[in-house]
Amino acid sequence: MRIVLLGPPGAGKGTQADLLCRTLGIPKISTGDMLRAECASESSRGKELKKIMDSGQLVSDELVTEMVSERISKPDCDNGCLLDGYPRTVLQANNLQKVGIKVNPVIFLDVDDKSIIDRLAERGRDDDQPDVVKRRLQVYREQTEPLIELYKTQAEINFVTIDGERSVEEIQEELLKILDPKEEASAC
Ligand code: AMP
């Protein structure tokens, strides 16, 4: 089971992903975390990446796809993994398919703009400044949102929309129900 967690910035993907991965015993692959680690290393590539990330833009499709393919090929991903923040563009989704990495289910954490702005204001990461948040939301609408339609229309994908406006615990409970193979409504 390779779970994809989709949703706008600030939807709570990271929090839900951490809880879910702990319960399911699978690794979380967060491209944002991997990229931030590269930035922290202060390599020349890290410095370039930080500039892009702090401006609210996406880094190159090729770079993240390479990072993810390499990470997924590690043995701890043999029993599945959870992708948080990847794919983020249609090209990334197509690249995954091209390299033979199948994902399923795709879970969309649905949150409205007002909550996103409130939540990101509380978080205070370098890329959570108001003008950057606006840019990230725009990038999300233009480049990531089309993935919803793409995955919804793929017959082999179980696409599930989750109301992300509830408490962390309520959302986690629903996610676990969906992912529990014993449940009749299982999405896997
Ligand atoms: P996140 O932690 O997922 O919100 O990602 C933080 C930033 O990292 C994003 O605003 C992008 O600049 C970059 N990033 C993370 N994942 C991707 C991705 N899949 N494709 C391109 N850029 C990404």
mmCIF file of N, CA and C in Angstrom, residues 46-169:
data_model
loop_
_atom_site.group_PDB
_atom_site.id
_atom_site.type_symbol
_atom_site.label_atom_id
_atom_site.label_comp_id
_atom_site.label_asym_id
_atom_site.label_seq_id
_atom_site.Cartn_x
_atom_site.Cartn_y
_atom_site.Cartn_z
ATOM 1 N N GLY A 46 21.530 23.138 -1.546
ATOM 2 C CA GLY A 46 20.608 23.487 -0.464
ATOM 3 C C GLY A 46 20.256 24.963 -0.485
ATOM 4 N N LYS A 47 21.264 25.789 -0.739
ATOM 5 C CA LYS A 47 21.031 27.244 -0.758
ATOM 6 C C LYS A 47 20.099 27.632 -1.908
ATOM 7 N N GLU A 48 20.305 27.004 -3.050
ATOM 8 C CA GLU A 48 19.437 27.261 -4.214
ATOM 9 C C GLU A 48 18.007 26.837 -3.898
ATOM 10 N N LEU A 49 17.895 25.649 -3.290
ATOM 11 C CA LEU A 49 16.567 25.122 -2.962
ATOM 12 C C LEU A 49 15.848 26.044 -1.984
ATOM 13 N N LYS A 50 16.572 26.525 -0.989
ATOM 14 C CA LYS A 50 15.939 27.371 0.029
ATOM 15 C C LYS A 50 15.341 28.631 -0.596
ATOM 16 N N LYS A 51 16.063 29.193 -1.555
ATOM 17 C CA LYS A 51 15.565 30.397 -2.233
ATOM 18 C C LYS A 51 14.208 30.101 -2.877
ATOM 19 N N ILE A 52 14.146 28.970 -3.572
ATOM 20 C CA ILE A 52 12.905 28.608 -4.271
ATOM 21 C C ILE A 52 11.790 28.355 -3.263
ATOM 22 N N MET A 53 12.107 27.578 -2.225
ATOM 23 C CA MET A 53 11.077 27.230 -1.234
ATOM 24 C C MET A 53 10.584 28.458 -0.484
ATOM 25 N N ASP A 54 11.496 29.360 -0.122
ATOM 26 C CA ASP A 54 11.087 30.557 0.616
ATOM 27 C C ASP A 54 10.264 31.508 -0.244
ATOM 28 N N SER A 55 10.314 31.317 -1.564
ATOM 29 C CA SER A 55 9.501 32.183 -2.426
ATOM 30 C C SER A 55 8.115 31.576 -2.656
ATOM 31 N N GLY A 56 7.904 30.344 -2.182
ATOM 32 C CA GLY A 56 6.587 29.714 -2.329
ATOM 33 C C GLY A 56 6.426 28.931 -3.623
ATOM 34 N N GLN A 57 7.511 28.857 -4.401
ATOM 35 C CA GLN A 57 7.445 28.103 -5.671
ATOM 36 C C GLN A 57 7.806 26.644 -5.445
ATOM 37 N N LEU A 58 7.553 25.832 -6.433
ATOM 38 C CA LEU A 58 7.937 24.424 -6.359
ATOM 39 C C LEU A 58 9.344 24.238 -6.909
ATOM 40 N N VAL A 59 10.060 23.273 -6.367
ATOM 41 C CA VAL A 59 11.377 22.944 -6.925
ATOM 42 C C VAL A 59 11.166 22.013 -8.123
ATOM 43 N N SER A 60 12.227 21.670 -8.822
ATOM 44 C CA SER A 60 12.037 20.983 -10.103
ATOM 45 C C SER A 60 11.447 19.578 -9.943
ATOM 46 N N ASP A 61 10.574 19.252 -10.881
ATOM 47 C CA ASP A 61 9.911 17.937 -10.889
ATOM 48 C C ASP A 61 10.938 16.812 -10.917
ATOM 49 N N GLU A 62 11.996 17.012 -11.708
ATOM 50 C CA GLU A 62 13.008 15.962 -11.870
ATOM 51 C C GLU A 62 13.696 15.672 -10.544
ATOM 52 N N LEU A 63 14.060 16.742 -9.844
ATOM 53 C CA LEU A 63 14.792 16.571 -8.588
ATOM 54 C C LEU A 63 13.948 15.796 -7.570
ATOM 55 N N VAL A 64 12.690 16.215 -7.380
ATOM 56 C CA VAL A 64 11.879 15.526 -6.356
ATOM 57 C C VAL A 64 11.546 14.100 -6.762
ATOM 58 N N THR A 65 11.327 13.883 -8.049
ATOM 59 C CA THR A 65 11.010 12.520 -8.490
ATOM 60 C C THR A 65 12.200 11.596 -8.234
ATOM 61 N N GLU A 66 13.389 12.117 -8.493
ATOM 62 C CA GLU A 66 14.598 11.327 -8.250
ATOM 63 C C GLU A 66 14.738 11.004 -6.755
ATOM 64 N N MET A 67 14.478 12.017 -5.933
ATOM 65 C CA MET A 67 14.568 11.822 -4.478
ATOM 66 C C MET A 67 13.591 10.758 -4.014
ATOM 67 N N VAL A 68 12.360 10.841 -4.528
ATOM 68 C CA VAL A 68 11.312 9.910 -4.092
ATOM 69 C C VAL A 68 11.586 8.501 -4.606
ATOM 70 N N SER A 69 11.985 8.372 -5.872
ATOM 71 C CA SER A 69 12.248 7.026 -6.425
ATOM 72 C C SER A 69 13.351 6.342 -5.627
ATOM 73 N N GLU A 70 14.379 7.127 -5.297
ATOM 74 C CA GLU A 70 15.499 6.559 -4.553
ATOM 75 C C GLU A 70 15.045 6.111 -3.162
ATOM 76 N N ARG A 71 14.233 6.952 -2.522
ATOM 77 C CA ARG A 71 13.775 6.646 -1.150
ATOM 78 C C ARG A 71 12.851 5.423 -1.148
ATOM 79 N N ILE A 72 11.965 5.355 -2.137
ATOM 80 C CA ILE A 72 10.987 4.253 -2.204
ATOM 81 C C ILE A 72 11.668 2.910 -2.451
ATOM 82 N N SER A 73 12.840 2.947 -3.059
ATOM 83 C CA SER A 73 13.509 1.678 -3.368
ATOM 84 C C SER A 73 14.205 1.075 -2.137
ATOM 85 N N LYS A 74 14.202 1.800 -1.002
ATOM 86 C CA LYS A 74 14.841 1.278 0.218
ATOM 87 C C LYS A 74 13.957 0.173 0.824
ATOM 88 N N PRO A 75 14.585 -0.816 1.471
ATOM 89 C CA PRO A 75 13.825 -1.976 1.963
ATOM 90 C C PRO A 75 12.706 -1.637 2.956
ATOM 91 N N ASP A 76 12.858 -0.549 3.720
ATOM 92 C CA ASP A 76 11.790 -0.242 4.702
ATOM 93 C C ASP A 76 10.487 0.170 4.024
ATOM 94 N N CYS A 77 10.517 0.364 2.718
ATOM 95 C CA CYS A 77 9.289 0.721 1.994
ATOM 96 C C CYS A 77 8.631 -0.509 1.356
ATOM 97 N N ASP A 78 9.219 -1.686 1.584
ATOM 98 C CA ASP A 78 8.692 -2.897 0.945
ATOM 99 C C ASP A 78 7.238 -3.174 1.323
ATOM 100 N N ASN A 79 6.879 -2.829 2.569
ATOM 101 C CA ASN A 79 5.491 -3.085 2.991
ATOM 102 C C ASN A 79 4.594 -1.874 2.840
ATOM 103 N N GLY A 80 5.072 -0.902 2.104
ATOM 104 C CA GLY A 80 4.261 0.277 1.863
ATOM 105 C C GLY A 80 4.892 1.519 2.440
ATOM 106 N N CYS A 81 4.319 2.646 2.092
ATOM 107 C CA CYS A 81 4.811 3.927 2.595
ATOM 108 C C CYS A 81 3.720 4.970 2.392
ATOM 109 N N LEU A 82 3.958 6.121 2.950
ATOM 110 C CA LEU A 82 2.992 7.208 2.775
ATOM 111 C C LEU A 82 3.712 8.393 2.153
ATOM 112 N N LEU A 83 3.187 8.878 1.057
ATOM 113 C CA LEU A 83 3.786 10.026 0.375
ATOM 114 C C LEU A 83 3.077 11.304 0.821
ATOM 115 N N ASP A 84 3.855 12.204 1.425
ATOM 116 C CA ASP A 84 3.295 13.455 1.933
ATOM 117 C C ASP A 84 3.925 14.610 1.143
ATOM 118 N N GLY A 85 3.108 15.255 0.325
ATOM 119 C CA GLY A 85 3.625 16.398 -0.443
ATOM 120 C C GLY A 85 4.190 16.007 -1.801
ATOM 121 N N TYR A 86 3.961 14.777 -2.194
ATOM 122 C CA TYR A 86 4.396 14.282 -3.500
ATOM 123 C C TYR A 86 3.422 13.205 -3.958
ATOM 124 N N PRO A 87 2.976 13.190 -5.198
ATOM 125 C CA PRO A 87 3.246 14.159 -6.245
ATOM 126 C C PRO A 87 2.501 15.468 -6.008
ATOM 127 N N ARG A 88 3.054 16.528 -6.587
ATOM 128 C CA ARG A 88 2.475 17.848 -6.416
ATOM 129 C C ARG A 88 2.141 18.493 -7.761
ATOM 130 N N THR A 89 2.511 17.831 -8.827
ATOM 131 C CA THR A 89 2.160 18.308 -10.169
ATOM 132 C C THR A 89 1.748 17.076 -10.990
ATOM 133 N N VAL A 90 1.032 17.350 -12.082
ATOM 134 C CA VAL A 90 0.618 16.242 -12.958
ATOM 135 C C VAL A 90 1.854 15.555 -13.526
ATOM 136 N N LEU A 91 2.873 16.363 -13.837
ATOM 137 C CA LEU A 91 4.106 15.772 -14.378
ATOM 138 C C LEU A 91 4.746 14.807 -13.377
ATOM 139 N N GLN A 92 4.740 15.172 -12.099
ATOM 140 C CA GLN A 92 5.298 14.273 -11.073
ATOM 141 C C GLN A 92 4.499 12.978 -10.993
ATOM 142 N N ALA A 93 3.180 13.087 -11.091
ATOM 143 C CA ALA A 93 2.330 11.877 -11.045
ATOM 144 C C ALA A 93 2.646 10.995 -12.251
ATOM 145 N N ASN A 94 2.814 11.613 -13.406
ATOM 146 C CA ASN A 94 3.133 10.846 -14.612
ATOM 147 C C ASN A 94 4.528 10.227 -14.510
ATOM 148 N N ASN A 95 5.458 10.986 -13.934
ATOM 149 C CA ASN A 95 6.820 10.468 -13.760
ATOM 150 C C ASN A 95 6.826 9.224 -12.879
ATOM 151 N N LEU A 96 6.017 9.256 -11.822
ATOM 152 C CA LEU A 96 5.916 8.099 -10.928
ATOM 153 C C LEU A 96 5.466 6.875 -11.712
ATOM 154 N N GLN A 97 4.422 7.090 -12.513
ATOM 155 C CA GLN A 97 3.891 5.985 -13.327
ATOM 156 C C GLN A 97 4.953 5.455 -14.272
ATOM 157 N N LYS A 98 5.683 6.396 -14.874
ATOM 158 C CA LYS A 98 6.719 6.023 -15.852
ATOM 159 C C LYS A 98 7.794 5.141 -15.236
ATOM 160 N N VAL A 99 8.147 5.456 -13.964
ATOM 161 C CA VAL A 99 9.184 4.631 -13.331
ATOM 162 C C VAL A 99 8.577 3.404 -12.650
ATOM 163 N N GLY A 100 7.291 3.154 -12.912
ATOM 164 C CA GLY A 100 6.640 1.931 -12.448
ATOM 165 C C GLY A 100 6.238 1.927 -10.982
ATOM 166 N N ILE A 101 6.130 3.114 -10.376
ATOM 167 C CA ILE A 101 5.713 3.169 -8.967
ATOM 168 C C ILE A 101 4.203 3.436 -8.909
ATOM 169 N N LYS A 102 3.477 2.403 -8.445
ATOM 170 C CA LYS A 102 2.011 2.547 -8.370
ATOM 171 C C LYS A 102 1.621 3.060 -6.996
ATOM 172 N N VAL A 103 0.666 3.969 -6.959
ATOM 173 C CA VAL A 103 0.184 4.466 -5.668
ATOM 174 C C VAL A 103 -1.304 4.126 -5.508
ATOM 175 N N ASN A 104 -1.712 3.947 -4.267
ATOM 176 C CA ASN A 104 -3.100 3.662 -3.941
ATOM 177 C C ASN A 104 -3.205 3.391 -2.441
ATOM 178 N N PRO A 105 -4.147 3.971 -1.723
ATOM 179 C CA PRO A 105 -5.158 4.926 -2.170
ATOM 180 C C PRO A 105 -4.609 6.360 -2.201
ATOM 181 N N VAL A 106 -5.421 7.260 -2.764
ATOM 182 C CA VAL A 106 -5.103 8.684 -2.728
ATOM 183 C C VAL A 106 -6.120 9.351 -1.815
ATOM 184 N N ILE A 107 -5.606 9.996 -0.778
ATOM 185 C CA ILE A 107 -6.490 10.628 0.206
ATOM 186 C C ILE A 107 -6.352 12.134 0.099
ATOM 187 N N PHE A 108 -7.478 12.788 -0.097
ATOM 188 C CA PHE A 108 -7.472 14.243 -0.238
ATOM 189 C C PHE A 108 -8.024 14.868 1.041
ATOM 190 N N LEU A 109 -7.185 15.639 1.691
ATOM 191 C CA LEU A 109 -7.581 16.322 2.922
ATOM 192 C C LEU A 109 -8.115 17.706 2.542
ATOM 193 N N ASP A 110 -9.412 17.847 2.648
ATOM 194 C CA ASP A 110 -10.095 19.037 2.142
ATOM 195 C C ASP A 110 -10.260 20.086 3.252
ATOM 196 N N VAL A 111 -9.678 21.268 3.031
ATOM 197 C CA VAL A 111 -9.735 22.346 4.031
ATOM 198 C C VAL A 111 -9.960 23.663 3.288
ATOM 199 N N ASP A 112 -10.784 24.563 3.877
ATOM 200 C CA ASP A 112 -11.024 25.810 3.132
ATOM 201 C C ASP A 112 -9.918 26.845 3.382
ATOM 202 N N ASP A 113 -9.902 27.859 2.490
ATOM 203 C CA ASP A 113 -8.808 28.833 2.487
ATOM 204 C C ASP A 113 -8.622 29.549 3.820
ATOM 205 N N LYS A 114 -9.754 29.862 4.478
ATOM 206 C CA LYS A 114 -9.667 30.620 5.736
ATOM 207 C C LYS A 114 -8.878 29.812 6.776
ATOM 208 N N SER A 115 -9.204 28.525 6.892
ATOM 209 C CA SER A 115 -8.490 27.680 7.872
ATOM 210 C C SER A 115 -7.023 27.559 7.514
ATOM 211 N N ILE A 116 -6.732 27.471 6.210
ATOM 212 C CA ILE A 116 -5.339 27.332 5.775
ATOM 213 C C ILE A 116 -4.538 28.532 6.254
ATOM 214 N N ILE A 117 -5.070 29.720 6.000
ATOM 215 C CA ILE A 117 -4.353 30.941 6.352
ATOM 216 C C ILE A 117 -4.174 31.024 7.873
ATOM 217 N N ASP A 118 -5.236 30.692 8.629
ATOM 218 C CA ASP A 118 -5.135 30.718 10.098
ATOM 219 C C ASP A 118 -4.093 29.727 10.589
ATOM 220 N N ARG A 119 -4.128 28.508 10.037
ATOM 221 C CA ARG A 119 -3.210 27.469 10.519
ATOM 222 C C ARG A 119 -1.756 27.806 10.195
ATOM 223 N N LEU A 120 -1.519 28.334 8.995
ATOM 224 C CA LEU A 120 -0.137 28.635 8.614
ATOM 225 C C LEU A 120 0.411 29.820 9.413
ATOM 226 N N ALA A 121 -0.494 30.749 9.779
ATOM 227 C CA ALA A 121 -0.065 31.906 10.581
ATOM 228 C C ALA A 121 0.426 31.420 11.943
ATOM 229 N N GLU A 122 -0.202 30.361 12.473
ATOM 230 C CA GLU A 122 0.208 29.814 13.773
ATOM 231 C C GLU A 122 1.543 29.079 13.688
ATOM 232 N N ARG A 123 1.835 28.464 12.512
ATOM 233 C CA ARG A 123 2.979 27.574 12.403
ATOM 234 C C ARG A 123 4.326 28.309 12.365
ATOM 235 N N GLY A 124 4.387 29.378 11.532
ATOM 236 C CA GLY A 124 5.583 30.237 11.516
ATOM 237 C C GLY A 124 6.851 29.684 10.904
ATOM 238 N N ARG A 125 6.752 28.830 9.866
ATOM 239 C CA ARG A 125 7.948 28.367 9.153
ATOM 240 C C ARG A 125 8.445 29.506 8.258
ATOM 241 N N ASP A 126 9.678 29.416 7.719
ATOM 242 C CA ASP A 126 10.199 30.495 6.862
ATOM 243 C C ASP A 126 9.272 30.796 5.684
ATOM 244 N N ASP A 127 8.626 29.736 5.172
ATOM 245 C CA ASP A 127 7.755 29.955 4.016
ATOM 246 C C ASP A 127 6.292 30.144 4.417
ATOM 247 N N ASP A 128 6.052 30.516 5.695
ATOM 248 C CA ASP A 128 4.686 30.751 6.159
ATOM 249 C C ASP A 128 4.367 32.245 6.294
ATOM 250 N N GLN A 129 5.223 33.118 5.726
ATOM 251 C CA GLN A 129 4.928 34.552 5.741
ATOM 252 C C GLN A 129 3.706 34.799 4.849
ATOM 253 N N PRO A 130 2.852 35.797 5.242
ATOM 254 C CA PRO A 130 1.579 35.986 4.524
ATOM 255 C C PRO A 130 1.687 36.049 2.999
ATOM 256 N N ASP A 131 2.673 36.805 2.474
ATOM 257 C CA ASP A 131 2.741 36.917 1.008
ATOM 258 C C ASP A 131 3.192 35.597 0.370
ATOM 259 N N VAL A 132 4.040 34.858 1.092
ATOM 260 C CA VAL A 132 4.497 33.561 0.555
ATOM 261 C C VAL A 132 3.350 32.546 0.621
ATOM 262 N N VAL A 133 2.560 32.623 1.682
ATOM 263 C CA VAL A 133 1.411 31.716 1.810
ATOM 264 C C VAL A 133 0.461 31.920 0.626
ATOM 265 N N LYS A 134 0.243 33.197 0.281
ATOM 266 C CA LYS A 134 -0.641 33.516 -0.850
ATOM 267 C C LYS A 134 -0.113 32.863 -2.131
ATOM 268 N N ARG A 135 1.195 32.973 -2.314
ATOM 269 C CA ARG A 135 1.846 32.397 -3.496
ATOM 270 C C ARG A 135 1.713 30.860 -3.489
ATOM 271 N N ARG A 136 1.937 30.270 -2.295
ATOM 272 C CA ARG A 136 1.869 28.808 -2.207
ATOM 273 C C ARG A 136 0.467 28.302 -2.501
ATOM 274 N N LEU A 137 -0.524 29.090 -2.046
ATOM 275 C CA LEU A 137 -1.905 28.689 -2.338
ATOM 276 C C LEU A 137 -2.196 28.758 -3.831
ATOM 277 N N GLN A 138 -1.658 29.813 -4.456
ATOM 278 C CA GLN A 138 -1.859 29.975 -5.896
ATOM 279 C C GLN A 138 -1.181 28.826 -6.653
ATOM 280 N N VAL A 139 0.034 28.508 -6.228
ATOM 281 C CA VAL A 139 0.771 27.391 -6.851
ATOM 282 C C VAL A 139 -0.017 26.095 -6.653
ATOM 283 N N TYR A 140 -0.575 25.929 -5.465
ATOM 284 C CA TYR A 140 -1.373 24.723 -5.182
ATOM 285 C C TYR A 140 -2.560 24.631 -6.153
ATOM 286 N N ARG A 141 -3.296 25.760 -6.281
ATOM 287 C CA ARG A 141 -4.477 25.761 -7.170
ATOM 288 C C ARG A 141 -4.080 25.420 -8.608
ATOM 289 N N GLU A 142 -2.988 26.058 -9.063
ATOM 290 C CA GLU A 142 -2.613 25.895 -10.471
ATOM 291 C C GLU A 142 -1.969 24.545 -10.765
ATOM 292 N N GLN A 143 -1.101 24.100 -9.863
ATOM 293 C CA GLN A 143 -0.282 22.939 -10.206
ATOM 294 C C GLN A 143 -0.656 21.648 -9.494
ATOM 295 N N THR A 144 -1.196 21.751 -8.287
ATOM 296 C CA THR A 144 -1.469 20.523 -7.522
ATOM 297 C C THR A 144 -2.934 20.109 -7.621
ATOM 298 N N GLU A 145 -3.843 21.087 -7.585
ATOM 299 C CA GLU A 145 -5.265 20.746 -7.609
ATOM 300 C C GLU A 145 -5.673 19.875 -8.803
ATOM 301 N N PRO A 146 -5.077 20.070 -9.987
ATOM 302 C CA PRO A 146 -5.458 19.196 -11.111
ATOM 303 C C PRO A 146 -5.243 17.704 -10.817
ATOM 304 N N LEU A 147 -4.420 17.386 -9.817
ATOM 305 C CA LEU A 147 -4.185 15.978 -9.467
ATOM 306 C C LEU A 147 -5.451 15.323 -8.929
ATOM 307 N N ILE A 148 -6.336 16.142 -8.335
ATOM 308 C CA ILE A 148 -7.572 15.589 -7.771
ATOM 309 C C ILE A 148 -8.376 14.939 -8.891
ATOM 310 N N GLU A 149 -8.575 15.689 -9.978
ATOM 311 C CA GLU A 149 -9.345 15.160 -11.110
ATOM 312 C C GLU A 149 -8.638 13.967 -11.733
ATOM 313 N N LEU A 150 -7.309 14.092 -11.837
ATOM 314 C CA LEU A 150 -6.513 13.026 -12.451
ATOM 315 C C LEU A 150 -6.709 11.706 -11.703
ATOM 316 N N TYR A 151 -6.565 11.742 -10.382
ATOM 317 C CA TYR A 151 -6.670 10.509 -9.597
ATOM 318 C C TYR A 151 -8.114 10.035 -9.476
ATOM 319 N N LYS A 152 -9.064 11.003 -9.404
ATOM 320 C CA LYS A 152 -10.478 10.621 -9.297
ATOM 321 C C LYS A 152 -10.907 9.787 -10.489
ATOM 322 N N THR A 153 -10.341 10.089 -11.636
ATOM 323 C CA THR A 153 -10.794 9.438 -12.865
ATOM 324 C C THR A 153 -9.986 8.185 -13.215
ATOM 325 N N GLN A 154 -9.035 7.818 -12.363
ATOM 326 C CA GLN A 154 -8.273 6.590 -12.643
ATOM 327 C C GLN A 154 -8.945 5.414 -11.931
ATOM 328 N N ALA A 155 -9.454 4.484 -12.729
ATOM 329 C CA ALA A 155 -10.264 3.399 -12.190
ATOM 330 C C ALA A 155 -9.538 2.574 -11.124
ATOM 331 N N GLU A 156 -8.235 2.418 -11.281
ATOM 332 C CA GLU A 156 -7.499 1.552 -10.348
ATOM 333 C C GLU A 156 -7.139 2.257 -9.035
ATOM 334 N N ILE A 157 -7.501 3.542 -8.931
ATOM 335 C CA ILE A 157 -7.163 4.308 -7.723
ATOM 336 C C ILE A 157 -8.404 4.496 -6.850
ATOM 337 N N ASN A 158 -8.271 4.198 -5.581
ATOM 338 C CA ASN A 158 -9.326 4.543 -4.624
ATOM 339 C C ASN A 158 -9.057 5.964 -4.152
ATOM 340 N N PHE A 159 -9.926 6.860 -4.562
ATOM 341 C CA PHE A 159 -9.765 8.268 -4.198
ATOM 342 C C PHE A 159 -10.753 8.589 -3.082
ATOM 343 N N VAL A 160 -10.230 9.091 -1.967
ATOM 344 C CA VAL A 160 -11.092 9.362 -0.817
ATOM 345 C C VAL A 160 -10.927 10.815 -0.388
ATOM 346 N N THR A 161 -12.047 11.515 -0.236
ATOM 347 C CA THR A 161 -11.978 12.893 0.262
ATOM 348 C C THR A 161 -12.329 12.891 1.750
ATOM 349 N N ILE A 162 -11.484 13.561 2.527
ATOM 350 C CA ILE A 162 -11.692 13.631 3.973
ATOM 351 C C ILE A 162 -11.928 15.089 4.353
ATOM 352 N N ASP A 163 -12.935 15.321 5.190
ATOM 353 C CA ASP A 163 -13.198 16.668 5.666
ATOM 354 C C ASP A 163 -12.119 17.046 6.688
ATOM 355 N N GLY A 164 -11.231 17.948 6.273
ATOM 356 C CA GLY A 164 -10.084 18.307 7.108
ATOM 357 C C GLY A 164 -10.374 19.422 8.097
ATOM 358 N N GLU A 165 -11.643 19.795 8.224
ATOM 359 C CA GLU A 165 -11.990 20.898 9.130
ATOM 360 C C GLU A 165 -12.230 20.425 10.555
ATOM 361 N N ARG A 166 -12.080 19.121 10.795
ATOM 362 C CA ARG A 166 -12.372 18.597 12.133
ATOM 363 C C ARG A 166 -11.092 18.482 12.979
ATOM 364 N N SER A 167 -11.243 17.935 14.171
ATOM 365 C CA SER A 167 -10.068 17.830 15.051
ATOM 366 C C SER A 167 -9.091 16.795 14.497
ATOM 367 N N VAL A 168 -7.835 16.911 14.931
ATOM 368 C CA VAL A 168 -6.792 15.969 14.508
ATOM 369 C C VAL A 168 -7.251 14.535 14.793
ATOM 370 N N GLU A 169 -7.836 14.328 15.990
ATOM 371 C CA GLU A 169 -8.232 12.973 16.420
ATOM 372 C C GLU A 169 -9.354 12.418 15.539
#
